[in-house]
Amino acid sequence: MQQFDVLIIGSGLAGLTLALRTAEHKNVCLVSKRSINDTASDWAQGGIAAVLNDEDSIENHIQDTLVAGGGLCDEAVTRMVAEHAKESVEWLIEQGVGFTREHDNSGYHLTREGGHSHRRIIHAADATGHAVQMTLSDKVKQHPNITLMEYHIAVDLITTSKIHQNKVDSSKIVPTDDNTCLGAYVLDKSTGKVLTIAAQNTILATGGAGKVYLYTTNPDISTGDGIAMAWRAGCRVANMEFIQFHPTCLFHPHAKSFLISEAVRGEGGLLKLADGTRFMFDHDERLELAPRDVVARAIDFEMKKRGLDCVYLDITDKPLSFIKEHFPNIYKRCLEFGIDISKTPIPVVPAAHYTCGGVMTDDKGRTDIANLYAVGETACTGLHGANRLASNSLLECLVFGQMAAKDILSQPAKPSPQLPYWDESRVTDADEEVLITHTWDELRRFMWNYVGIVRTDKRLSRALHRIHMLRDEVYEFYSNFKISNDLIELRNLLQVAELIVESAISRKESRGLHYSKDHTNLEVEPIPTVLEPSNYDSLLDNE
């Protein structure tokens, strides 16, 4: 058993921020499922929303967030995030992040994205996430108080409740009246061995669940691990029906879900049909700068109405020098596929992009379970409501990473209990790994078809039926065979898929990112969708 003050599961911006902000006073373990930089944060193109000039105001940022959120944002949390945005950006600058400056070097260049009333997006060309990720990960690697575990995947959380349920000798467990998180079981993918890691505080920073869908802008690691683990441990989840579909993903058979940044539309890119006709006039007065849910539904509508494979994003009216300066990576990547975006419109389609719901937390990132935090896309903090405003995601990682770190550092040291080891004495090696692959493919395909941009009661019911059948099959597999990375991810994806569908079924209206053909009304009183944890089988069920 290994012991740490702080165990952080996930190495994106939220995890890195929290690690660096606690490591001066705590012994930190940072677990990364792949390499430290293989994260959704690293893929983020647009930027970070913050009020950085006198033409804008915090009230404007708050209002834009509330409007995009469809009445479900927590106003107090929204204000806290907006008020801490500038200092969060300044902290990144202190760490060495090189944001794009104006030509005259008078300040930082700010762009505008859909749903924003002002230019307030600070960015590093069109690869902001990569610039931030590389800067902070380099500091994490060099920090003497941070132990980095790459190519390790968390299996499940260890809590007092689960230990007692399984009648494990708990004489050495610190007594508590509450369900308390004591650490996690973590699979070392290089050896196949499961480690027992004890921690005074455990943080879930595992990102979202985009890989539950067939088409997504997310990296392969986005399998909802933290949300599923927290649910199984006893945490509530909220607003899981609100899956944001980014309107503009590059449509090409070999592009593998390459995102075309919101900033392309912010800088004048126009959405068109193949014949050059613009169509956003028919959908929203804000045209291409409408919030993502509106634009994604408009594109989906036009594609289905006309039987199209894609629509086009046209920025050819900008000079090549402008495009290379503002969108160097998008220009280069599209060119690799034979698309010169300075001369040819970009073929685009919507794709699953962001999980607005997640593990319920307070304004410090604390969950329902003592000593367990959730930050970043894993969490439902109340900031995003029914639809996340563009470039508020990296900002949320920064602010809640800071808030959680401050709360952790304010706590007195706790004794570390002796925890039970992972026992696989009664399981064998899997004999049919192909079952995992086939189940994964089936899940992602019917989630895309039945629980996508437009939903119906019949589609949701059919999806839930299939999920339950697959879940039972995977449970049997999990109970009888040694675990693997693919099996852990599939188990988590099925759990998250169930939470998404159950949440969607319970919402009898169309709001924000959830659009139902059977319930096109908008209820007067916006109410979050909160799911209470079920009596889920224990993490030790294979022992």
Coordinates of C-alpha atoms in Angstrom, one line a residue, residues 85-526:
A85 CA -11.1 34.5 -13.8
K86 CA -8.6 37.3 -14.2
E87 CA -6.4 36.1 -11.3
S88 CA -6.5 32.6 -12.7
V89 CA -5.2 33.8 -16.0
E90 CA -2.5 35.9 -14.3
W91 CA -1.4 32.7 -12.4
L92 CA -1.0 31.0 -15.7
I93 CA 1.0 33.8 -17.1
E94 CA 3.2 33.6 -14.0
Q95 CA 3.7 29.9 -14.7
G96 CA 5.0 30.9 -18.1
V97 CA 2.1 30.3 -20.5
G98 CA 2.7 32.3 -23.7
F99 CA -0.7 33.8 -24.7
T100 CA -1.0 35.5 -28.0
R101 CA -0.4 39.3 -27.9
E102 CA -1.6 42.1 -30.1
H103 CA 0.6 43.2 -33.0
D104 CA 1.7 46.3 -31.2
N105 CA 2.4 44.3 -28.1
S106 CA 0.0 46.6 -26.2
G107 CA -1.7 43.7 -24.5
Y108 CA -3.1 40.2 -25.1
H109 CA -5.2 39.5 -28.1
L110 CA -8.8 38.7 -27.1
T111 CA -11.2 36.8 -29.4
R112 CA -14.9 36.3 -29.3
E113 CA -16.9 33.1 -29.4
G114 CA -20.5 32.0 -29.6
G115 CA -22.7 33.3 -26.8
H116 CA -20.2 36.0 -25.6
S117 CA -21.3 39.6 -25.8
H118 CA -17.7 40.9 -25.8
R119 CA -14.2 39.8 -26.9
R120 CA -12.9 38.2 -23.7
I121 CA -11.2 34.9 -24.8
I122 CA -7.5 35.0 -24.1
H123 CA -5.7 32.3 -26.2
A124 CA -2.4 30.9 -27.4
A125 CA -3.1 31.0 -31.2
D126 CA -5.5 28.1 -31.8
A127 CA -3.9 25.6 -29.4
T128 CA -4.5 27.2 -25.9
G129 CA -5.0 23.9 -24.1
H130 CA -1.7 22.5 -25.4
A131 CA 0.2 25.6 -24.3
V132 CA -1.3 25.5 -20.8
Q133 CA -0.9 21.7 -20.5
M134 CA 2.7 21.6 -21.5
T135 CA 3.7 24.5 -19.2
L136 CA 2.0 23.1 -16.1
S137 CA 3.0 19.4 -16.8
D138 CA 6.6 20.4 -17.1
K139 CA 6.4 22.0 -13.6
V140 CA 4.6 18.9 -12.2
K141 CA 7.3 16.6 -13.5
Q142 CA 10.0 18.7 -11.8
H143 CA 8.3 19.1 -8.5
P144 CA 9.9 17.1 -5.7
N145 CA 6.6 16.6 -3.7
I146 CA 4.6 15.2 -6.7
T147 CA 4.8 11.5 -7.6
L148 CA 3.6 11.0 -11.2
M149 CA 2.1 7.7 -12.1
E150 CA 1.6 7.6 -15.9
Y151 CA -0.2 4.7 -17.6
H152 CA -2.2 3.9 -14.5
I153 CA -6.0 3.8 -14.5
A154 CA -8.2 4.1 -11.4
V155 CA -10.4 1.0 -10.8
D156 CA -12.6 2.3 -8.0
L157 CA -12.6 4.4 -4.9
I158 CA -12.0 3.0 -1.4
T159 CA -14.6 4.2 1.1
T160 CA -15.4 3.3 4.7
S161 CA -18.9 2.3 3.6
K162 CA -17.7 -0.2 1.0
I163 CA -15.2 -1.7 3.4
H164 CA -17.8 -2.2 6.1
Q165 CA -20.3 -3.6 3.5
N166 CA -17.8 -6.2 2.5
K167 CA -17.1 -7.2 6.1
V168 CA -13.4 -6.4 5.7
D169 CA -11.5 -6.1 9.0
S170 CA -12.1 -2.4 9.7
S171 CA -10.4 -2.3 13.1
K172 CA -7.7 0.0 11.8
I173 CA -10.0 2.2 9.8
V174 CA -10.4 5.7 11.3
P175 CA -14.0 5.7 12.8
T176 CA -16.4 8.1 11.2
D177 CA -20.1 8.6 11.1
D178 CA -20.0 9.6 7.5
N179 CA -19.1 7.8 4.3
T180 CA -15.4 8.7 3.9
C181 CA -13.1 8.3 0.9
L182 CA -9.8 6.7 1.9
G183 CA -8.1 6.4 -1.5
A184 CA -8.4 4.3 -4.6
Y185 CA -7.5 1.0 -6.3
V186 CA -5.3 1.8 -9.3
L187 CA -4.3 -0.6 -12.1
D188 CA -0.7 -0.4 -13.3
K189 CA -1.2 -1.0 -17.0
S190 CA 2.4 -2.1 -17.6
T191 CA 2.3 -4.9 -15.0
G192 CA -1.4 -5.7 -14.8
K193 CA -1.2 -5.3 -11.0
V194 CA -3.7 -3.3 -8.9
L195 CA -2.2 -0.9 -6.4
T196 CA -3.8 0.2 -3.2
I197 CA -3.3 3.9 -2.7
A198 CA -4.3 5.5 0.6
A199 CA -4.8 9.3 0.7
Q200 CA -6.1 11.9 3.2
N201 CA -7.9 13.6 0.3
T202 CA -8.8 12.1 -3.1
I203 CA -9.6 14.3 -6.2
L204 CA -11.5 13.1 -9.3
A205 CA -10.2 15.1 -12.3
T206 CA -10.8 12.5 -15.0
G207 CA -12.6 14.6 -17.5
G208 CA -15.9 13.9 -19.3
A209 CA -17.5 11.0 -21.1
G210 CA -17.5 11.9 -24.8
K211 CA -16.4 8.4 -25.8
V212 CA -19.9 7.2 -25.0
Y213 CA -20.8 8.5 -28.4
L214 CA -19.8 7.3 -31.8
Y215 CA -18.6 10.7 -33.0
T216 CA -16.8 13.0 -30.5
T217 CA -14.1 15.6 -30.3
N218 CA -12.7 14.1 -27.2
P219 CA -9.6 12.0 -26.8
D220 CA -9.9 8.2 -26.2
I221 CA -9.3 8.7 -22.5
S222 CA -12.7 10.5 -22.0
T223 CA -14.7 7.5 -20.7
G224 CA -16.4 9.0 -17.7
D225 CA -14.3 7.2 -15.2
G226 CA -14.6 9.7 -12.3
I227 CA -18.4 10.1 -12.7
A228 CA -18.9 6.3 -12.7
M229 CA -16.6 5.7 -9.7
A230 CA -18.2 8.5 -7.7
W231 CA -21.7 7.2 -8.4
R232 CA -20.7 3.7 -7.3
A233 CA -19.2 5.1 -4.2
G234 CA -22.4 6.9 -3.2
C235 CA -22.2 10.4 -4.7
R236 CA -25.1 12.2 -6.4
V237 CA -24.8 13.2 -10.0
A238 CA -26.7 16.0 -11.8
N239 CA -27.7 17.3 -15.2
M240 CA -26.2 14.3 -17.1
E241 CA -28.7 14.8 -20.0
F242 CA -26.9 17.9 -21.0
I243 CA -24.2 16.6 -23.4
Q244 CA -22.8 19.5 -25.5
F245 CA -22.3 18.7 -29.2
H246 CA -19.8 21.0 -30.7
P247 CA -21.2 22.3 -34.0
T248 CA -18.0 22.1 -36.1
C249 CA -16.0 19.0 -36.2
L250 CA -13.9 18.4 -39.3
F251 CA -15.8 15.9 -41.6
H252 CA -13.1 13.6 -43.1
P253 CA -12.8 9.8 -42.9
H254 CA -9.2 10.1 -41.5
A255 CA -9.5 13.3 -39.4
K256 CA -10.5 11.3 -36.2
S257 CA -12.8 14.0 -34.7
F258 CA -10.6 17.0 -35.3
L259 CA -12.2 20.1 -33.8
I260 CA -12.6 23.3 -35.7
S261 CA -12.5 25.9 -33.0
E262 CA -15.4 28.2 -32.1
A263 CA -13.0 31.1 -32.7
V264 CA -13.2 30.5 -36.4
R265 CA -16.8 31.6 -36.3
G266 CA -15.8 34.3 -33.8
E267 CA -13.5 35.8 -36.3
G268 CA -16.0 35.8 -39.1
G269 CA -16.4 32.2 -40.4
L270 CA -19.8 31.6 -42.0
L271 CA -21.9 28.4 -42.1
K272 CA -23.1 27.4 -45.5
L273 CA -24.6 24.7 -47.6
A274 CA -22.6 23.1 -50.5
D275 CA -24.0 25.7 -52.9
G276 CA -22.8 28.6 -50.7
T277 CA -26.2 29.4 -49.2
R278 CA -26.1 30.6 -45.6
F279 CA -28.7 28.9 -43.3
M280 CA -28.3 30.4 -39.8
F281 CA -30.7 33.2 -40.7
D282 CA -33.5 30.6 -40.5
H283 CA -32.5 29.5 -37.0
D284 CA -31.3 32.3 -34.7
E285 CA -30.9 36.0 -34.9
R286 CA -27.3 35.7 -33.5
L287 CA -26.5 33.7 -36.6
E288 CA -23.1 31.9 -36.4
L289 CA -22.4 33.4 -32.9
A290 CA -25.4 31.7 -31.3
P291 CA -24.6 29.3 -28.4
R292 CA -23.4 25.9 -29.3
D293 CA -26.6 24.0 -28.7
V294 CA -28.5 26.3 -31.1
V295 CA -25.9 26.0 -33.9
A296 CA -25.5 22.2 -33.4
R297 CA -29.3 21.7 -33.7
A298 CA -29.4 24.0 -36.8
I299 CA -26.7 22.0 -38.5
D300 CA -28.4 18.7 -37.5
F301 CA -31.7 20.0 -38.9
E302 CA -30.2 21.1 -42.2
M303 CA -28.3 17.8 -42.7
K304 CA -31.4 15.6 -41.9
K305 CA -33.8 17.8 -43.9
R306 CA -31.6 17.8 -47.0
G307 CA -29.9 14.4 -46.6
L308 CA -26.5 15.9 -46.3
D309 CA -23.3 14.3 -45.0
C310 CA -22.0 17.7 -43.7
V311 CA -22.2 21.5 -44.0
Y312 CA -19.4 24.0 -44.6
L313 CA -17.6 26.6 -42.5
D314 CA -16.3 29.3 -44.8
I315 CA -13.5 31.7 -43.7
T316 CA -12.1 32.2 -47.2
D317 CA -12.8 36.0 -47.1
K318 CA -9.9 36.4 -44.6
P319 CA -6.3 36.7 -46.1
L320 CA -3.9 33.8 -45.8
S321 CA -1.7 35.8 -43.4
F322 CA -4.6 36.3 -41.0
I323 CA -5.6 32.6 -41.1
K324 CA -2.0 31.4 -40.5
E325 CA -1.6 33.8 -37.6
H326 CA -4.9 33.0 -35.8
F327 CA -5.4 29.4 -36.8
P328 CA -2.0 27.9 -37.6
N329 CA -2.8 24.4 -36.3
I330 CA -6.3 24.2 -38.0
Y331 CA -4.8 25.5 -41.2
K332 CA -2.0 22.9 -41.1
R333 CA -4.2 20.0 -40.1
C334 CA -6.8 20.7 -42.8
L335 CA -4.0 21.0 -45.3
E336 CA -2.9 17.5 -44.5
F337 CA -6.3 16.4 -45.7
G338 CA -6.1 18.4 -48.9
I339 CA -8.2 21.3 -47.6
D340 CA -6.8 24.8 -48.0
I341 CA -9.1 26.7 -45.7
S342 CA -7.9 30.1 -47.2
K343 CA -9.5 28.9 -50.5
T344 CA -12.0 26.2 -49.7
P345 CA -14.8 26.0 -47.1
I346 CA -14.3 23.4 -44.3
P347 CA -16.6 20.4 -44.3
V348 CA -18.0 20.1 -40.7
V349 CA -20.5 18.1 -38.7
P350 CA -21.5 18.2 -35.0
A351 CA -19.8 15.8 -32.5
A352 CA -20.2 15.1 -28.8
H353 CA -17.9 17.6 -27.1
Y354 CA -18.5 18.3 -23.4
T355 CA -20.3 16.7 -20.4
C356 CA -22.1 19.6 -18.7
G357 CA -23.4 17.4 -15.8
G358 CA -21.3 15.2 -13.5
V359 CA -20.6 14.6 -9.8
M360 CA -22.4 17.2 -7.7
T361 CA -20.0 19.4 -5.7
D362 CA -20.1 22.6 -3.6
D363 CA -18.2 25.8 -4.4
K364 CA -15.0 24.2 -3.1
G365 CA -15.2 21.0 -5.2
R366 CA -16.4 18.8 -2.3
T367 CA -18.7 15.9 -3.1
D368 CA -21.2 14.0 -0.9
I369 CA -18.4 11.8 0.4
A370 CA -16.0 13.2 3.0
N371 CA -12.4 13.7 1.7
L372 CA -13.5 13.3 -1.9
Y373 CA -13.4 16.1 -4.4
A374 CA -14.4 16.4 -8.1
V375 CA -13.0 19.2 -10.3
G376 CA -13.2 20.0 -14.0
E377 CA -15.4 18.3 -16.5
T378 CA -16.0 15.4 -14.1
A379 CA -17.9 17.7 -11.7
C380 CA -21.3 19.4 -11.8
T381 CA -20.5 22.7 -10.0
G382 CA -23.5 24.7 -11.2
L383 CA -21.5 26.8 -13.5
H384 CA -22.7 25.4 -16.9
G385 CA -26.4 24.7 -16.3
A386 CA -28.1 23.3 -19.4
N387 CA -25.4 24.4 -21.8
R388 CA -21.7 25.5 -21.2
L389 CA -20.7 28.9 -22.6
A390 CA -17.6 28.6 -24.8
S391 CA -14.2 28.8 -23.1
N392 CA -15.7 28.6 -19.6
S393 CA -14.4 25.0 -19.3
L394 CA -10.7 25.7 -18.9
L395 CA -11.6 28.6 -16.6
E396 CA -13.7 26.2 -14.4
C397 CA -10.7 23.9 -14.1
L398 CA -8.5 26.8 -12.9
V399 CA -10.9 28.3 -10.4
F400 CA -12.1 25.1 -8.8
G401 CA -8.6 23.7 -8.8
Q402 CA -7.6 26.7 -6.7
M403 CA -10.7 26.5 -4.5
A404 CA -10.3 22.8 -3.8
A405 CA -6.6 23.2 -3.1
K406 CA -7.3 26.0 -0.6
D407 CA -9.8 23.8 1.2
I408 CA -7.4 20.9 1.4
L409 CA -4.6 23.0 2.7
S410 CA -6.9 24.4 5.4
Q411 CA -7.4 20.9 6.9
P412 CA -5.4 19.4 9.7
A413 CA -3.4 16.2 8.9
K414 CA -5.3 13.0 9.3
P415 CA -3.9 9.5 10.2
S416 CA -3.7 7.1 7.3
P417 CA -5.6 3.8 7.8
Q418 CA -4.5 0.4 6.7
L419 CA -6.6 -0.6 3.7
P420 CA -7.5 -4.0 2.2
Y421 CA -5.5 -5.1 -0.8
W422 CA -7.1 -5.9 -4.1
D423 CA -7.9 -9.6 -4.3
E424 CA -8.1 -11.4 -7.6
S425 CA -7.5 -14.9 -6.3
R426 CA -10.9 -16.1 -7.7
V427 CA -10.8 -14.6 -11.2
T428 CA -9.1 -15.8 -14.3
D429 CA -7.6 -14.3 -17.5
A430 CA -10.3 -13.3 -20.0
D431 CA -10.8 -15.7 -22.9
E432 CA -12.9 -13.5 -25.2
E433 CA -11.6 -9.9 -25.3
V434 CA -13.5 -9.4 -28.5
L435 CA -16.7 -9.2 -26.4
I436 CA -15.4 -6.0 -24.9
T437 CA -14.7 -4.5 -28.3
H438 CA -18.1 -5.4 -29.7
T439 CA -20.0 -4.1 -26.7
W440 CA -18.1 -0.8 -26.8
D441 CA -19.0 -0.4 -30.5
E442 CA -22.6 -1.2 -30.0
L443 CA -22.9 1.2 -27.1
R444 CA -21.4 4.1 -28.9
R445 CA -23.5 3.6 -32.0
F446 CA -26.9 3.4 -30.3
M447 CA -26.1 6.3 -28.0
W448 CA -25.4 8.4 -31.1
N449 CA -28.6 7.3 -32.8
Y450 CA -30.9 7.3 -29.8
V451 CA -29.5 9.8 -27.3
G452 CA -27.9 12.4 -29.6
I453 CA -28.7 16.0 -30.5
V454 CA -32.5 15.3 -31.0
R455 CA -34.2 12.7 -28.7
T456 CA -37.6 11.0 -28.4
D457 CA -39.2 9.0 -25.5
K458 CA -39.1 5.9 -27.7
R459 CA -35.4 6.3 -28.6
L460 CA -34.5 6.8 -24.9
S461 CA -36.5 3.8 -23.8
R462 CA -34.8 1.6 -26.4
A463 CA -31.4 2.9 -25.4
L464 CA -32.0 2.2 -21.7
H465 CA -33.2 -1.4 -22.5
R466 CA -30.0 -2.1 -24.5
I467 CA -27.8 -0.5 -21.7
H468 CA -29.3 -2.8 -19.1
M469 CA -28.7 -5.9 -21.2
L470 CA -25.1 -4.9 -21.9
R471 CA -24.5 -3.9 -18.3
D472 CA -25.5 -7.4 -17.1
E473 CA -23.1 -9.0 -19.6
V474 CA -20.2 -6.7 -18.6
Y475 CA -20.9 -7.3 -14.9
E476 CA -20.6 -11.0 -15.4
F477 CA -17.4 -10.5 -17.3
Y478 CA -16.0 -8.1 -14.6
S479 CA -16.9 -10.6 -11.9
N480 CA -15.1 -13.6 -13.4
F481 CA -12.0 -12.3 -15.2
K482 CA -9.0 -10.2 -14.4
I483 CA -9.5 -6.5 -15.1
S484 CA -7.9 -4.6 -17.9
N485 CA -7.9 -1.0 -19.1
D486 CA -10.6 -1.8 -21.8
L487 CA -12.8 -3.6 -19.3
I488 CA -12.6 -0.8 -16.7
E489 CA -13.4 1.9 -19.4
L490 CA -16.3 -0.1 -20.8
R491 CA -17.8 -0.7 -17.3
N492 CA -17.6 3.0 -16.7
L493 CA -19.0 4.0 -20.0
L494 CA -22.1 1.8 -19.5
Q495 CA -22.7 3.3 -16.1
V496 CA -22.4 6.9 -17.5
A497 CA -24.6 6.0 -20.5
E498 CA -27.3 4.8 -18.0
L499 CA -27.0 8.1 -16.1
I500 CA -27.3 10.1 -19.2
V501 CA -30.4 8.2 -20.4
E502 CA -32.1 8.2 -17.0
S503 CA -31.6 11.9 -16.7
A504 CA -32.9 12.5 -20.2
I505 CA -36.0 10.4 -19.5
S506 CA -36.8 12.3 -16.3
R507 CA -36.7 15.7 -18.1
K508 CA -40.1 16.3 -19.6
E509 CA -39.2 19.5 -21.5
S510 CA -36.6 20.8 -24.0
R511 CA -34.0 22.9 -22.4
G512 CA -30.5 23.9 -23.4
L513 CA -28.6 20.8 -24.8
H514 CA -31.6 18.5 -24.2
Y515 CA -34.0 18.6 -27.1
S516 CA -36.9 16.2 -27.2
K517 CA -39.4 16.0 -30.0
D518 CA -42.0 14.7 -27.5
H519 CA -41.5 17.5 -25.1
T520 CA -40.8 20.7 -27.0
N521 CA -42.2 22.9 -24.2
L522 CA -40.0 24.8 -21.8
E523 CA -41.1 24.5 -18.2
V524 CA -41.5 27.8 -16.3
E525 CA -39.4 26.7 -13.3
P526 CA -36.0 25.4 -14.3

